[in-house]
C-alpha cells in the first residue's frame, strides 16, 4: 500500500480521538477540580494591576502614611517551583504606592542571618534609631500536581520509518500561598491580617494549547488565562498581587474588596466588616477612627482624642446626612458599613471645629449636621471664616549637645493647628521629616499647650556626628494639608526628601493651605 494513501485514514483517526467519550469525562472532572462543589466564578479578570492602582488611590484617600514594612524571603516550601516570590511581592507594593507613598518596604533575605539581627542593623543604620512597624511573612505552602489527569490518544505507524500520534490530555495542579503580618519588634501575629489563597491550574492539551487558572477564596473565585509556557509563574504572580491587596486592606482597615470588584453584600465582606467593627476595643477607639477619617475628608478639624465633642458630633451628623441618613442615626455597624462602602459626600465649606459656629454643609444650606429638631429654620450660608494665624516657638532642652546625643525639643503654638518638624544637618544638605511619624501619626497641636519631642516615643532626634551645627524647623498649618502637599513632601518619615531648603517646604505648605504658615527654627550647636 502506498504510504500517502494512509494519511486520510490517520486524519480520520485523529478526529475520532478528539471526540472520544474519555475526553468528555475528563472535561467534567477537570471542571470540578477547578471550581469545587457549589462554587462558581464571580468575576473574571486577567490580573490585579487595576486592583493595585485602586489600592493606591484608597491609601491616598484615607490619608494613610508612614507605614513601614519589612518583607522576608517568601520561600517555596515545596521546593519545586523556583519562582521569585519575594520579588513579585516587592513589585506589587511598588505599584500599590506610586501615588500615595504610604508604605515603605525593606527586604530581608536568608543572607541577613536572622530577623532579629536584621532589625538591629536597620536601627543602627538609621540616624533616628527606628525600626519598621511590621513584618510580612509567607511562603508557597502547597503544590499538588495532577490532582486530575486523563490522557487519550491514537497512533499510526508504518514500519520504523513513518508514524503519527495525536492525543488530548487534561490535568489540574493545585498551588497554595499563605502570608501574614507580624508586629515589630515583638514579632507577634496581627490578628485577622492574613491571606490564604489557592490556585487551581487547569491545562488541556491537544498538541499545544492554552489553559486557565483560578484563585479560590471563601466564596470568591478569580479566573485568568495563561499560556502553556508561563502557567505556574503567572499563577503565582496573580496570587501574590491578590495577597498584597488583601493584607494591606486588612492591616489598615481599608475596603479592599472594592478593588477586587467584590460586592459589599457578599458574605465574606460582611464578615470582614463586622470583625473590624467588633475588634475596635471600645467606643473611644471607634470615635478616634471616625475622627481621623472625618478629618481626612474635611468634615472635622480637631484632635484625635477618642473623646466626643460638639464639633465631632456635628461633623458626624453632617456626614450621615450626606449619606442620606438621619443626623442622629446610631453610629453602629450599619453606619460603619456605609462609611466604608459608599462614596464620600461633599464636605462643608469649612470643617467643623471646636469653638466655632457650625459651617453650612455644601449643597444643603442650614443642614449643618447637628441634632436640631426637624423643621427648624435653615441657617443662611455664610462666608468661610479667615484662616487662623498665629506664632510658633521651638526650644531645645539645652544650648549645646555632644555628637550623637539625643535632643529634646518643646514646640508651642499660639493657635491650634498641625505641626510638621524637619531636621537638616548641613546647609543645603538632605532634610528629613521626623514629626509626625509612624509612632505619632497625628500632627495636631493645641493652642498654648507645649508639645515635647520625641516625648518617650520610639525614635530619637540625634545631634549631628559630622557637623558643628544643625537646623531643626517646625511649621504649623491652620488645617491638615498633608494630602494636598506635592509628592516630595509626602515622602516617608525619617527619609531624605527631595527639597533642599526649609523655605521651599514652607512655600509648599502655604500653597496647600492657601494661608500663611507659622514657622520656627532652632540651631543646635554640636561640640565634642
Coordinates of C-alpha atoms in Angstrom, one line a residue:
X1 CA 0.0 0.0 0.0
X2 CA 1.2 3.5 -0.9
X3 CA 2.1 5.3 2.4
X4 CA 0.5 8.5 1.0
X5 CA -2.9 6.7 0.9
X6 CA -2.7 6.2 4.7
X7 CA -2.9 10.0 5.5
X8 CA -6.7 10.3 5.1
X9 CA -7.2 7.3 7.4
X10 CA -4.8 8.8 10.0
X11 CA -6.7 12.2 10.0
X12 CA -10.0 10.4 10.4
X13 CA -8.5 8.6 13.4
X14 CA -7.4 11.9 14.9
X15 CA -10.8 13.4 14.7
X16 CA -12.3 10.3 16.3
X17 CA -9.8 10.5 19.2
X18 CA -10.7 14.2 19.9
X19 CA -14.4 13.2 20.1
X20 CA -13.9 10.2 22.4
X21 CA -16.1 9.7 25.5
X22 CA -13.0 9.6 27.6
X23 CA -12.3 13.3 26.8
X24 CA -15.8 14.4 27.8
X25 CA -15.4 12.7 31.1
X26 CA -12.1 14.4 31.6
X27 CA -13.6 17.7 30.9
X28 CA -16.2 17.2 33.6
X29 CA -13.6 16.1 36.2
X30 CA -11.3 19.0 35.4
X31 CA -14.1 21.5 35.8
X32 CA -14.9 20.0 39.2
X33 CA -11.3 20.3 40.3
X34 CA -11.1 23.9 39.2
X35 CA -14.2 25.3 40.8
X36 CA -15.1 23.0 43.6
X37 CA -18.5 21.9 44.8
X38 CA -21.1 24.7 44.7
X39 CA -18.6 27.5 43.9
X40 CA -18.7 29.4 40.7
X41 CA -16.6 32.3 39.5
X42 CA -18.0 35.7 40.4
X43 CA -15.7 37.9 38.3
X44 CA -13.3 37.0 35.5
X45 CA -10.1 39.1 35.4
X46 CA -6.7 38.7 33.8
X47 CA -4.5 40.1 36.6
X48 CA -4.6 42.5 39.5
X49 CA -2.9 45.6 38.0
X50 CA -6.2 47.6 38.3
X51 CA -6.6 46.4 41.8
X52 CA -3.1 47.6 42.8
X53 CA -3.9 51.0 41.3
X54 CA -7.2 51.1 43.2
X55 CA -5.5 50.4 46.5
X56 CA -3.0 53.2 45.8
X57 CA -6.0 55.6 45.5
X58 CA -7.5 54.2 48.7
X59 CA -4.3 54.7 50.6
X60 CA -4.2 58.3 49.4
X61 CA -8.0 59.0 50.1
X62 CA -7.8 57.5 53.6
X63 CA -4.8 59.6 54.5
X64 CA -2.5 56.6 55.1
X65 CA 1.1 57.5 55.5
X66 CA 4.4 56.4 57.1
X67 CA 3.6 52.7 57.2
X68 CA 6.9 50.8 57.3
X69 CA 7.0 47.1 56.4
X70 CA 9.8 44.6 56.3
X71 CA 9.5 41.8 53.7
X72 CA 11.0 38.5 54.4
X73 CA 12.1 36.0 51.8
X74 CA 8.9 34.4 50.7
X75 CA 10.2 30.9 50.3
X76 CA 8.9 28.0 48.3
X77 CA 8.5 25.4 50.9
X78 CA 7.5 22.8 48.3
X79 CA 11.0 23.3 46.7
X80 CA 9.5 22.6 43.3
X81 CA 8.7 25.9 41.6
X82 CA 11.8 28.1 41.5
X83 CA 10.0 31.4 41.1
X84 CA 11.0 34.8 42.6
X85 CA 8.0 35.2 45.0
X86 CA 9.6 37.9 47.1
X87 CA 10.5 40.0 44.1
X88 CA 6.9 39.6 42.9
X89 CA 5.7 41.0 46.2
X90 CA 8.1 43.9 46.1
X91 CA 6.8 44.8 42.6
X92 CA 3.2 44.6 43.9
X93 CA 3.9 47.0 46.7
X94 CA 5.8 49.3 44.4
X95 CA 2.8 49.5 42.1
X96 CA 0.4 49.9 45.0
X97 CA 2.2 53.1 46.4
X98 CA 3.1 55.1 43.3
X99 CA 0.8 58.0 44.2
X100 CA 0.2 57.6 47.9
X101 CA 3.8 56.9 49.0
X102 CA 2.0 55.3 52.0
X103 CA 4.1 52.2 52.6
X104 CA 7.9 51.9 52.7
X105 CA 9.2 48.3 52.2
X106 CA 12.6 47.0 53.2
X107 CA 13.6 43.5 52.3
X108 CA 15.1 40.7 54.4
X109 CA 16.6 37.6 53.0
X110 CA 18.5 34.5 54.0
X111 CA 21.8 36.3 53.6
X112 CA 20.9 38.6 56.6
X113 CA 21.4 35.8 59.2
X114 CA 18.2 36.1 61.2
X115 CA 15.4 38.6 61.5
X116 CA 16.4 39.9 64.9
X117 CA 19.9 40.8 63.8
X118 CA 18.5 42.4 60.7
X119 CA 16.2 44.6 62.7
X120 CA 19.1 45.7 64.9
X121 CA 21.1 46.6 61.7
X122 CA 18.2 48.7 60.5
X123 CA 18.0 50.5 63.8
X124 CA 21.8 51.2 63.8
X125 CA 21.9 52.4 60.2
X126 CA 19.1 55.0 60.6
X127 CA 20.2 58.1 62.5
X128 CA 16.8 58.3 64.2
X129 CA 17.2 54.7 65.5
X130 CA 13.9 53.5 64.1
X131 CA 12.7 50.0 63.1
X132 CA 9.9 49.0 60.7
X133 CA 6.5 48.6 62.2
X134 CA 5.5 45.4 60.6
X135 CA 7.0 42.3 59.0
X136 CA 5.3 40.4 56.2
X137 CA 6.0 36.7 56.3
X138 CA 4.7 34.0 54.0
X139 CA 5.6 31.1 51.6
X140 CA 4.3 28.8 48.9
X141 CA 2.9 26.1 51.1
X142 CA 1.3 23.7 48.7
X143 CA 1.8 22.3 45.2
X144 CA -0.2 19.3 44.3
X145 CA 0.4 18.0 40.8
X146 CA -2.0 16.0 38.7
X147 CA -5.0 16.3 41.0
X148 CA -6.9 15.2 37.9
X149 CA -5.1 13.8 34.9
X150 CA -6.5 12.0 31.9
X151 CA -5.0 11.1 28.5
X152 CA -6.5 9.8 25.3
X153 CA -4.7 9.3 22.0
X154 CA -4.3 7.3 18.9
X155 CA -1.3 6.5 16.7
X156 CA -0.4 5.0 13.4
X157 CA 3.0 3.6 12.4
X158 CA 4.3 2.2 9.1
X159 CA 7.3 0.1 9.9
X160 CA 10.1 2.0 11.5
X161 CA 10.2 5.0 9.1
X162 CA 6.9 6.7 9.3
X163 CA 4.4 7.3 12.2
X164 CA 1.9 9.8 13.6
X165 CA 0.5 10.0 17.1
X166 CA -2.1 12.5 18.3
X167 CA -3.9 12.8 21.5
X168 CA -5.5 15.0 24.1
X169 CA -4.7 15.4 27.8
X170 CA -6.1 17.2 30.7
X171 CA -4.7 17.9 34.2
X172 CA -5.1 20.1 37.2
X173 CA -2.4 21.3 39.7
X174 CA -3.2 23.0 43.0
X175 CA -0.9 25.7 44.3
X176 CA -1.3 27.3 47.8
X177 CA 0.2 30.6 49.2
X178 CA -0.1 31.7 52.8
X179 CA 1.0 35.1 54.2
X180 CA 0.5 37.1 57.4
X181 CA 1.7 40.3 59.0
X182 CA 3.5 40.4 62.4
X183 CA 4.4 43.4 64.6
X184 CA 8.0 44.6 65.2
X185 CA 9.9 44.3 67.4
X186 CA 7.9 41.7 69.4
X187 CA 7.2 39.6 66.3
X188 CA 3.7 38.7 67.3
X189 CA 1.0 38.0 64.7
X190 CA -1.5 40.8 63.9
X191 CA -4.9 39.2 64.5
X192 CA -7.0 38.8 61.3
X193 CA -4.3 40.1 58.9
X194 CA -3.6 37.0 56.9
X195 CA -4.1 35.9 53.3
X196 CA -4.5 32.2 52.3
X197 CA -5.3 31.6 48.7
X198 CA -5.3 28.5 46.5
X199 CA -4.7 28.5 42.7
X200 CA -6.2 25.6 40.7
X201 CA -4.3 25.5 37.4
X202 CA -6.0 23.5 34.7
X203 CA -4.4 22.6 31.4
X204 CA -5.9 20.9 28.4
X205 CA -3.6 20.0 25.6
X206 CA -4.4 18.8 22.0
X207 CA -0.9 19.3 20.7
X208 CA -0.1 22.6 22.5
X209 CA -2.9 24.9 23.7
X210 CA -3.6 27.4 26.4
X211 CA -5.2 26.9 29.8
X212 CA -6.8 28.7 32.7
X213 CA -6.0 29.2 36.4
X214 CA -8.4 30.1 39.2
X215 CA -7.6 31.7 42.6
X216 CA -10.1 30.5 45.1
X217 CA -11.1 32.2 48.3
X218 CA -14.1 31.6 50.5
X219 CA -17.0 32.3 48.2
X220 CA -14.9 34.2 45.7
X221 CA -13.1 32.9 42.6
X222 CA -10.8 34.9 40.3
X223 CA -10.1 33.4 36.9
X224 CA -7.3 34.2 34.5
X225 CA -5.9 32.7 31.3
X226 CA -2.2 31.7 30.8
X227 CA -0.1 30.4 28.0
X228 CA 1.4 27.0 28.2
X229 CA 4.9 28.2 28.9
X230 CA 4.3 30.7 31.8
X231 CA 1.5 28.9 33.6
X232 CA 2.8 28.4 37.1
X233 CA 4.8 31.6 37.4
X234 CA 1.9 33.7 36.2
X235 CA -0.5 32.0 38.6
X236 CA 2.0 32.7 41.5
X237 CA 2.2 36.4 40.4
X238 CA -1.5 36.8 40.4
X239 CA -1.8 35.1 43.8
X240 CA 1.0 37.3 45.3
X241 CA -0.7 40.5 44.0
X242 CA -4.0 39.4 45.4
X243 CA -2.3 38.8 48.8
X244 CA -0.7 42.3 48.7
X245 CA -4.1 43.9 48.2
X246 CA -5.7 41.7 50.9
X247 CA -3.0 42.1 53.5
X248 CA -2.8 45.9 53.1
X249 CA -6.6 46.3 53.3
X250 CA -6.9 44.1 56.4
X251 CA -3.9 45.8 58.2
X252 CA -5.1 49.4 57.6
X253 CA -8.9 48.7 57.6
X254 CA -9.4 49.8 54.0
X255 CA -12.3 48.4 52.0
X256 CA -10.0 46.5 49.7
X257 CA -12.9 44.4 48.3
X258 CA -13.8 47.4 46.2
X259 CA -10.5 47.0 44.4
X260 CA -11.4 43.3 43.8
X261 CA -14.8 44.2 42.4
X262 CA -16.5 42.1 45.2
X263 CA -19.9 43.3 46.3
X264 CA -20.2 44.7 49.8
X265 CA -23.2 42.4 50.3
X266 CA -21.1 39.2 49.8
X267 CA -20.8 37.0 53.0
X268 CA -17.0 37.4 53.0
X269 CA -17.2 41.2 53.1
X270 CA -20.0 41.3 55.6
X271 CA -17.9 39.1 58.0
X272 CA -14.8 41.2 57.4
X273 CA -16.7 44.5 58.1
X274 CA -18.3 43.1 61.3
X275 CA -14.9 41.8 62.5
X276 CA -13.4 45.2 62.1
X277 CA -16.2 47.0 63.9
X278 CA -16.2 44.5 66.8
X279 CA -12.3 44.4 67.0
X280 CA -12.3 48.1 68.0
X281 CA -11.9 47.6 71.7
X282 CA -14.3 50.3 72.9
X283 CA -16.2 53.4 72.0
X284 CA -13.1 55.5 72.3
X285 CA -11.3 53.6 69.6
X286 CA -14.3 53.9 67.3
X287 CA -14.6 57.6 67.9
X288 CA -10.9 58.0 67.1
X289 CA -11.4 56.1 63.9
X290 CA -14.2 58.4 62.8
X291 CA -12.4 61.5 64.0
X292 CA -9.4 60.6 61.8
X293 CA -11.4 59.8 58.7
X294 CA -13.7 62.8 59.0
X295 CA -10.6 65.0 59.3
X296 CA -9.1 63.4 56.2
X297 CA -12.5 64.0 54.4
X298 CA -12.5 67.7 55.5
X299 CA -15.6 67.4 57.8
X300 CA -13.8 67.7 61.1
X301 CA -11.0 69.8 62.5
X302 CA -9.8 68.7 65.9
X303 CA -7.6 66.3 67.8
X304 CA -7.9 62.5 67.6
X305 CA -8.6 62.3 71.3
X306 CA -11.1 59.4 71.1
X307 CA -13.5 61.7 73.1
X308 CA -16.6 63.2 71.7
X309 CA -17.2 66.9 71.3
X310 CA -19.8 69.2 69.8
X311 CA -17.7 69.7 66.7
X312 CA -17.2 66.0 66.2
X313 CA -20.9 65.2 66.7
X314 CA -21.8 68.0 64.2
X315 CA -19.3 66.6 61.7
X316 CA -20.6 63.1 62.2
X317 CA -24.2 64.2 61.8
X318 CA -23.4 66.2 58.6
X319 CA -21.6 63.1 57.1
X320 CA -24.7 60.9 57.9
X321 CA -26.9 63.4 56.2
X322 CA -24.6 63.4 53.2
X323 CA -25.2 59.6 53.0
X324 CA -29.0 60.2 53.2
X325 CA -29.3 59.1 56.8
X326 CA -30.7 61.0 59.8
X327 CA -28.1 63.2 61.6
X328 CA -28.9 61.4 64.8
X329 CA -28.7 57.9 63.3
X330 CA -26.8 55.5 65.6
X331 CA -23.1 55.1 64.9
X332 CA -23.4 51.3 64.6
X333 CA -22.3 48.5 62.3
X334 CA -24.8 49.6 59.6
X335 CA -23.3 53.2 59.6
X336 CA -19.7 51.7 59.7
X337 CA -20.5 49.6 56.6
X338 CA -22.0 52.6 54.8
X339 CA -18.9 54.7 55.8
X340 CA -16.6 52.1 54.2
X341 CA -18.6 51.2 51.1
X342 CA -20.4 54.4 49.9
X343 CA -19.0 57.4 48.2
X344 CA -17.8 60.3 50.3
X345 CA -20.3 63.1 50.5
X346 CA -19.4 66.6 49.6
X347 CA -17.7 68.3 52.5
X348 CA -18.8 71.6 54.1
X349 CA -17.2 74.8 53.1
X350 CA -15.2 74.7 56.3
X351 CA -14.7 71.7 58.6
X352 CA -16.5 71.6 62.0
X353 CA -14.0 72.9 64.6
X354 CA -14.3 73.3 68.3
X355 CA -15.1 76.9 69.4
X356 CA -16.5 78.0 66.0
X357 CA -20.1 78.1 64.8
X358 CA -21.1 75.2 62.6
X359 CA -20.5 75.9 58.9
X360 CA -23.2 75.1 56.3
X361 CA -22.8 71.8 54.5
X362 CA -22.2 72.4 50.8
X363 CA -25.4 71.6 48.8
X364 CA -27.6 71.5 51.9
X365 CA -27.9 75.1 53.4
X366 CA -28.6 75.0 57.1
X367 CA -28.2 71.2 57.4
X368 CA -25.1 71.6 59.5
X369 CA -25.4 68.0 60.8
X370 CA -26.3 68.9 64.3
X371 CA -29.2 67.1 66.1
X372 CA -31.5 70.1 65.9
X373 CA -35.2 69.3 65.7
X374 CA -36.7 68.7 62.3
X375 CA -38.5 71.7 60.8
X376 CA -36.2 74.4 62.3
X377 CA -35.4 77.3 60.1
X378 CA -32.3 76.7 57.9
X379 CA -29.3 79.0 58.6
X380 CA -28.2 81.3 55.9
X381 CA -24.9 80.3 54.2
X382 CA -22.0 82.4 55.4
X383 CA -18.6 83.1 54.0
X384 CA -15.9 80.8 55.4
X385 CA -14.0 82.4 58.3
X386 CA -10.5 83.6 57.6
X387 CA -7.8 81.0 58.4
X388 CA -6.3 81.2 61.9
X389 CA -2.8 82.6 62.0
X390 CA -0.5 82.6 65.0
X391 CA 3.1 82.1 66.1
X392 CA 5.1 79.0 66.9
X393 CA 8.1 78.7 69.2
X394 CA 10.7 76.0 69.3
X395 CA 13.2 75.4 72.1
X396 CA 15.9 72.8 72.8
X397 CA 16.3 71.5 76.3
X398 CA 19.9 72.8 76.5
X399 CA 22.1 75.0 74.3
X400 CA 24.7 72.5 73.4
X401 CA 24.9 68.8 72.6
X402 CA 27.6 66.2 72.0
X403 CA 27.7 64.4 68.7
X404 CA 25.0 61.7 68.5
X405 CA 23.4 62.8 71.8
X406 CA 19.6 62.7 71.8
X407 CA 17.9 66.1 71.5
X408 CA 14.8 67.0 73.4
X409 CA 12.5 69.8 72.0
X410 CA 9.5 71.8 73.1
X411 CA 7.1 73.2 70.5
X412 CA 4.3 75.7 71.4
X413 CA 1.8 77.3 69.1
X414 CA -0.5 80.3 69.9
X415 CA -3.2 78.8 67.8
X416 CA -4.4 75.2 67.3
X417 CA -3.1 73.6 64.1
X418 CA -1.0 70.9 62.6
X419 CA 2.8 70.8 63.2
X420 CA 5.4 69.3 60.9
X421 CA 9.1 69.2 62.0
X422 CA 12.2 68.7 59.9
X423 CA 15.9 68.2 60.5
X424 CA 18.8 69.4 58.3
X425 CA 22.3 68.6 59.4
X426 CA 24.1 70.9 57.0
X427 CA 23.0 73.9 54.9
X428 CA 21.8 72.6 51.5
X429 CA 22.0 69.0 52.7
X430 CA 19.3 66.4 53.0
X431 CA 16.2 67.2 55.0
X432 CA 14.2 64.6 56.9
X433 CA 10.7 64.9 58.4
X434 CA 10.8 63.4 61.9
X435 CA 7.4 64.6 63.1
X436 CA 4.6 63.4 62.6
X437 CA 5.8 59.8 62.1
X438 CA 5.0 56.2 62.3
X439 CA 4.9 56.4 66.1
X440 CA 3.0 59.6 66.4
X441 CA 0.9 59.9 63.2
X442 CA -1.3 62.8 64.5
X443 CA 0.3 66.2 63.9
X444 CA -2.4 68.1 65.9
X445 CA -1.2 70.7 68.3
X446 CA -3.4 72.6 70.7
X447 CA -3.1 76.3 71.4
X448 CA -0.6 77.2 74.1
X449 CA -0.1 73.5 75.1
X450 CA 3.7 72.7 74.8
X451 CA 4.5 69.5 72.8
X452 CA 7.6 67.6 73.8
X453 CA 9.5 65.8 71.1
X454 CA 10.3 62.9 71.0
X455 CA 8.4 62.6 74.2
X456 CA 9.1 59.0 75.0
X457 CA 8.1 57.7 71.6
X458 CA 10.1 55.1 69.6
X459 CA 12.5 57.4 67.9
X460 CA 15.3 59.9 68.8
X461 CA 16.5 63.2 67.4
X462 CA 20.3 62.8 67.2
X463 CA 22.8 65.6 67.4
X464 CA 25.0 65.6 64.2
X465 CA 28.1 63.5 64.2
X466 CA 29.8 65.3 61.3
X467 CA 28.6 68.9 61.6
X468 CA 29.1 71.7 64.1
X469 CA 25.6 72.9 63.7
X470 CA 22.2 71.6 62.5
X471 CA 18.9 73.2 61.9
X472 CA 15.5 72.0 63.3
X473 CA 12.5 73.7 61.8
X474 CA 8.8 73.3 62.7
X475 CA 5.8 74.6 60.6
X476 CA 2.3 74.9 61.9
X477 CA -0.5 74.9 59.4
X478 CA -4.1 76.0 60.3
X479 CA -5.5 72.8 58.9
X480 CA -4.3 69.4 58.0
X481 CA -2.8 69.7 54.5
X482 CA -0.8 66.5 54.1
X483 CA -2.9 65.2 51.2
X484 CA -2.6 68.5 49.4
X485 CA 1.2 68.6 49.5
X486 CA 3.3 67.8 46.5
X487 CA 4.8 64.3 46.3
X488 CA 8.3 65.2 47.6
X489 CA 6.7 66.2 50.9
X490 CA 4.7 63.0 51.1
X491 CA 7.9 61.0 51.3
X492 CA 8.1 58.6 54.2
X493 CA 9.2 59.7 57.7
X494 CA 12.9 59.7 58.6
X495 CA 13.9 59.6 54.9
X496 CA 15.6 62.3 52.8
X497 CA 13.1 64.4 50.9
X498 CA 13.6 66.0 47.5
X499 CA 13.7 69.6 48.6
X500 CA 16.9 71.3 49.7
X501 CA 15.6 74.2 51.9
X502 CA 13.1 74.8 54.6
X503 CA 12.0 77.9 52.6
X504 CA 10.8 75.6 49.7
X505 CA 8.9 73.5 52.2
X506 CA 7.2 76.5 53.7
X507 CA 6.1 77.7 50.3
X508 CA 4.6 74.3 49.5
X509 CA 2.7 74.3 52.8
X510 CA 1.4 77.8 52.2
X511 CA 0.3 76.9 48.7
X512 CA -1.6 73.8 50.0
X513 CA -3.2 75.7 53.0
X514 CA -3.9 78.8 51.0
X515 CA -2.9 80.7 54.1
X516 CA 0.3 81.9 55.9
X517 CA 2.2 79.2 57.7
X518 CA 3.9 79.8 61.1
X519 CA 7.5 78.7 61.3
X520 CA 10.1 78.4 64.0
X521 CA 13.8 77.3 63.8
X522 CA 16.3 76.1 66.4
X523 CA 20.0 76.0 65.6
X524 CA 21.6 73.1 67.5
X525 CA 25.3 73.6 68.5
X526 CA 27.3 70.4 68.5
X527 CA 30.5 70.2 70.5
X528 CA 32.7 67.2 71.4

